[in-house]
Amino acid sequence: MVTRMTTAVATALVGGVLAGPVAAQDKKPEFPPWDKVSDGYKKVDPSGDATSSLYTLYVNKKTNDVLAELPRGWDNQKYFVAVTQASGGDFAGLQGPERLVYWRRYDKLLAMLAPELQTRSTGEPESRSSVKRLFTDRVLLDVPIVAMGPSGQPVIDLDNLLVGKARELVGFGGGGGNPRLARIAKAKGFNRNIEVAFEAPGFGGKLATTHYSISLVPKGGSYKPRVADERVGYFMTTYRDLGEYGPNEGKWKRYIHRWNLEKRDPKLKLSPPKEPIVFYVEHTAPVRYRRWIRAGVEYWNEAFREIGFDNAIEVYYQDKSTGAHMEKDPEDVRYNFIRWLNNDISTAIGPSRAHPMTGQILDADIVLTDGWIRAFWRWYNEDMPQVAMDGMTPETMLWFEENPDWDPRLLIRDPVDRERIMLERSHRRDLVAKGEAKLMTDVAMGENPYMQQLSEWMGKDAQLCMAADHLAFDMAFASLMMTDFIERGEDADGNADDADLLDGIPEWFIGPMLADLVCHEVGHTLGLRHNFKASSIYTMDEINSEEWKGKKAMTGSVMDYNPNNFNFKGMWGDTQGDYAMMMVGPYDKWAIEYGYTTGKLDKVLERTAEPELAYLTDDDTTGPDPYARRYDLSKNPIEFATNQMAVVEFQRDRILSDIVKDGQSWSNARRAYSVTLSQQMRMLSMMSNWIGGAHVSRARKGDNDSAPLEVVDPERQREALDFVINKAFYDEAFGLTPELLLHMTVDKWSDWSAGDRSDPTWPVHDRVMGIQASAVSMVMNPTTLSRVYDNEFRTPSDQDALTVAEVMNSFAEAIYTELDADLNGETFTNREPMISSLRRNLQSQMTDRLIALATRDDRRMPRPLRTLAMDHLRRLDGRLEGVLEKADDGQVDEYTAAHLRDLEVRISKALDAMYIIQ
């Protein structure tokens, strides 16, 4: 360990260096004798069927020390050091940081170095020499050689390396904050790898186990790197080749991540592989879900069969009761595992480790958690801010931080949470000022604690998959629909259903959902990135037809975040289509063909422009294409949004009568309404992306006759704008009644469970205002309005286009409608006001926005927006005069009259200020 030295080593050093007079002519031993150093240690025999151990391990169980003798030829070998959080954390079992390293001896020290991989040269000898001189390897750490082992090779203190120097090795604190209390949890040796784990108290004293795998990096072999193409979504290994002197783009070398899959018999049209990709389902996976986990993995075999591989992927169950495959360690890099975590968090992730020189995938583990299933029965509205920010650029998020009154992440939350977030942002900015954090990266996290936790473990550059997080919401929303099916014992088509209930949910529903999720994560382990445009290729009518159901994938890819498909009351024909993807889609098959075919890649890429192969990924979700969106569905998503809002409205009417059952807490009414409100927010966020949008294609010249950019049809944009207005700005959009509000209470528990400590009375005005103000922000932010303004210029003047002026007019007309009302002698009272309390809040909010836009010189906003905002303030000033006359006559209630006078004063002062400035 870092702070201690074994007794044997200390005695040997004292005996060899300090004890007694030494004759000058006697040669001192270079290292202490092995028999003294190894006193108290026991050699670890090779595990399983291994005939030798990559590093020969020696364990002292009394002192919890581990010594390792390096193999012959160690100075000519490269190794992977891979870390897995084995226990003591919410995401235990998840692959973490990894390093490619090699050893170099410096007298009595061994230095561990990381080779320079990002810049290389494959050119002439002169360029290779130059690059080698300029771009050098990096020393990570050094450790003393404690002795020369029985084979005459250097011996190192392995626990000193893996625990004491964990931060230098992999960039984090290792298994614990107190290395003196580290305990050996595992020490196994295999022919080409060693698996060692240490348990230690982490920060705060909680025991945590960190698993380290050191494996020999394979050399040569039959694997051939495959060049990446941006039209097909694969993870990549990228480097700069300065031996290339052609066009600048030519120096960038990109290889996709893929397995080394080869036919056993290349002459056969359909052949088993030489070495199939094998997954083991960990014994912790509940038996009731295992067959669906297996189904999700095996969906991919259909794609591989189409390119000539039979059973390319195999699945086996690890089972504690029978002992099947229990000798295999999930952390062992030789095996690929699907692991199940009971952490009450909605997560699924499928990372893999690829050779950094070639892109060859060497191993992969998938982690599933149980939280998304529990979310079937609950969903917390604290996650609404994440939904509201979906698709927004880091620049927009930063602008919201600079303008917190516009920020949906604050507008939707409780006042206490708002204050906490503001303090956290202030702290983060202090760290940025000190150079300890990157502002844009941290802003883009969206203040999601689970995403932050995952990124801290896996690294901020890791490609995180939030499919399960979103699926948790879909499951919660589905629970409103499923209640009746469960009670009546029917399937989705109304037929008598004798299927099992899995944790209270019909197996015909939860099973395919799980299989879909697993299939998505397996896709990542095959090398595939997300494809968020895949859900745009079919209509709702097609998806919900007999021709599709059970026969065709409902979207182009399982690598999208595909939502539940509810055909509410036959809105799209009489057929309820598949709720989830029941197979891989056409894009998935094409992507697998590109990555794993033995044929010509040019032939595969000829199909790039086919509509079913549309592809955009994570990098595109903050761009202008509204199809590059998580959890949307259909060629015309407003159809999907309309369907979902029909479900929302239907369920709100049933909360008190049907959703809350006899004997249940009335807190379920509040929870159910929160689910519908979250879905409403998701639909508003989704449709706001269409305003100012432009469709993006990755096709190249010659792939098709179309331009790579196409402004979204202005009528589609107007439909989206009308949707946002109608579903956010009017009282009836929220379905609230006094009776419902009087039943929306909370459970009060004094323990640490999920009890709600908030006020039993739901803060109706604060919550509704949060949604409405967020809807305004989703449209009236610099990114969206700049896109609308730029699209005006992109569109020929003789063609129709949505304009910034039209957007502003639409908002103003909808929000201030009452100012133009003809009262016809009608008199309003404080109990029946002319302008409702919700609408007064909205009008005040919009007025604040117009004043801010008119009086501040915000260079990120389109230039004409300032003058347009001032023009609308002038118009409002004129419209208020007529209404205030009626207020003075006593026709208008006190609330409305005070509200209108307040607007008049604020607008007047703003206009005066602008005149002074000018």
PDB file of C-alpha atoms in Angstrom, residues 42-48 53 55-61 64-68 158-159 162 183-190 193-198 209-212 329:
ATOM      1  CA  LYS A  42       0.984 -17.358  -1.057  1.00  0.00           C
ATOM      2  CA  LYS A  43       1.162 -17.808  -4.797  1.00  0.00           C
ATOM      3  CA  VAL A  44      -2.197 -17.523  -6.607  1.00  0.00           C
ATOM      4  CA  ASP A  45      -2.687 -20.489  -8.911  1.00  0.00           C
ATOM      5  CA  PRO A  46      -4.144 -19.855 -12.384  1.00  0.00           C
ATOM      6  CA  SER A  47      -7.933 -19.769 -12.249  1.00  0.00           C
ATOM      7  CA  GLY A  48     -10.442 -21.862 -14.132  1.00  0.00           C
ATOM      8  CA  SER A  53      -1.206 -16.258 -15.240  1.00  0.00           C
ATOM      9  CA  TYR A  55       1.177 -11.623 -14.058  1.00  0.00           C
ATOM     10  CA  THR A  56       2.107 -14.131 -11.355  1.00  0.00           C
ATOM     11  CA  LEU A  57       0.240 -13.026  -8.236  1.00  0.00           C
ATOM     12  CA  TYR A  58       1.236 -13.476  -4.586  1.00  0.00           C
ATOM     13  CA  VAL A  59      -1.194 -12.592  -1.796  1.00  0.00           C
ATOM     14  CA  ASN A  60      -0.597 -11.870   1.878  1.00  0.00           C
ATOM     15  CA  LYS A  61      -4.069 -12.183   3.390  1.00  0.00           C
ATOM     16  CA  ASN A  64      -3.883  -7.494   2.423  1.00  0.00           C
ATOM     17  CA  ASP A  65      -0.878  -6.977   0.176  1.00  0.00           C
ATOM     18  CA  VAL A  66      -0.541  -8.272  -3.381  1.00  0.00           C
ATOM     19  CA  LEU A  67       2.738  -8.719  -5.228  1.00  0.00           C
ATOM     20  CA  ALA A  68       2.868  -9.280  -8.983  1.00  0.00           C
ATOM     21  CA  LEU A 158       0.242  -4.304  -6.939  1.00  0.00           C
ATOM     22  CA  ASP A 159      -1.976  -2.824  -4.234  1.00  0.00           C
ATOM     23  CA  LEU A 162      -4.011  -0.041  -8.046  1.00  0.00           C
ATOM     24  CA  ARG A 183      -8.883  -5.372   1.713  1.00  0.00           C
ATOM     25  CA  ILE A 184      -8.276  -7.863  -1.091  1.00  0.00           C
ATOM     26  CA  ALA A 185     -11.647  -8.842  -2.541  1.00  0.00           C
ATOM     27  CA  LYS A 186     -10.398 -10.805  -5.534  1.00  0.00           C
ATOM     28  CA  ALA A 187      -7.111 -11.915  -7.051  1.00  0.00           C
ATOM     29  CA  LYS A 188      -7.306 -14.216 -10.063  1.00  0.00           C
ATOM     30  CA  GLY A 189      -4.901 -14.934 -12.868  1.00  0.00           C
ATOM     31  CA  PHE A 190      -5.604 -16.130 -16.395  1.00  0.00           C
ATOM     32  CA  ASN A 193      -5.347 -11.250 -18.004  1.00  0.00           C
ATOM     33  CA  ILE A 194      -5.472 -10.797 -14.248  1.00  0.00           C
ATOM     34  CA  GLU A 195      -8.542  -9.747 -12.281  1.00  0.00           C
ATOM     35  CA  VAL A 196      -7.940  -7.995  -8.973  1.00  0.00           C
ATOM     36  CA  ALA A 197     -10.397  -6.156  -6.732  1.00  0.00           C
ATOM     37  CA  PHE A 198      -9.988  -4.182  -3.504  1.00  0.00           C
ATOM     38  CA  THR A 209     -15.126  -2.404  -4.167  1.00  0.00           C
ATOM     39  CA  THR A 210     -13.173  -1.429  -7.254  1.00  0.00           C
ATOM     40  CA  HIS A 211     -12.256  -4.106  -9.775  1.00  0.00           C
ATOM     41  CA  TYR A 212      -9.172  -3.824 -11.967  1.00  0.00           C
ATOM     42  CA  ASP A 329     -16.737 -13.264 -13.181  1.00  0.00           C
TER      43      ASP A 329
END
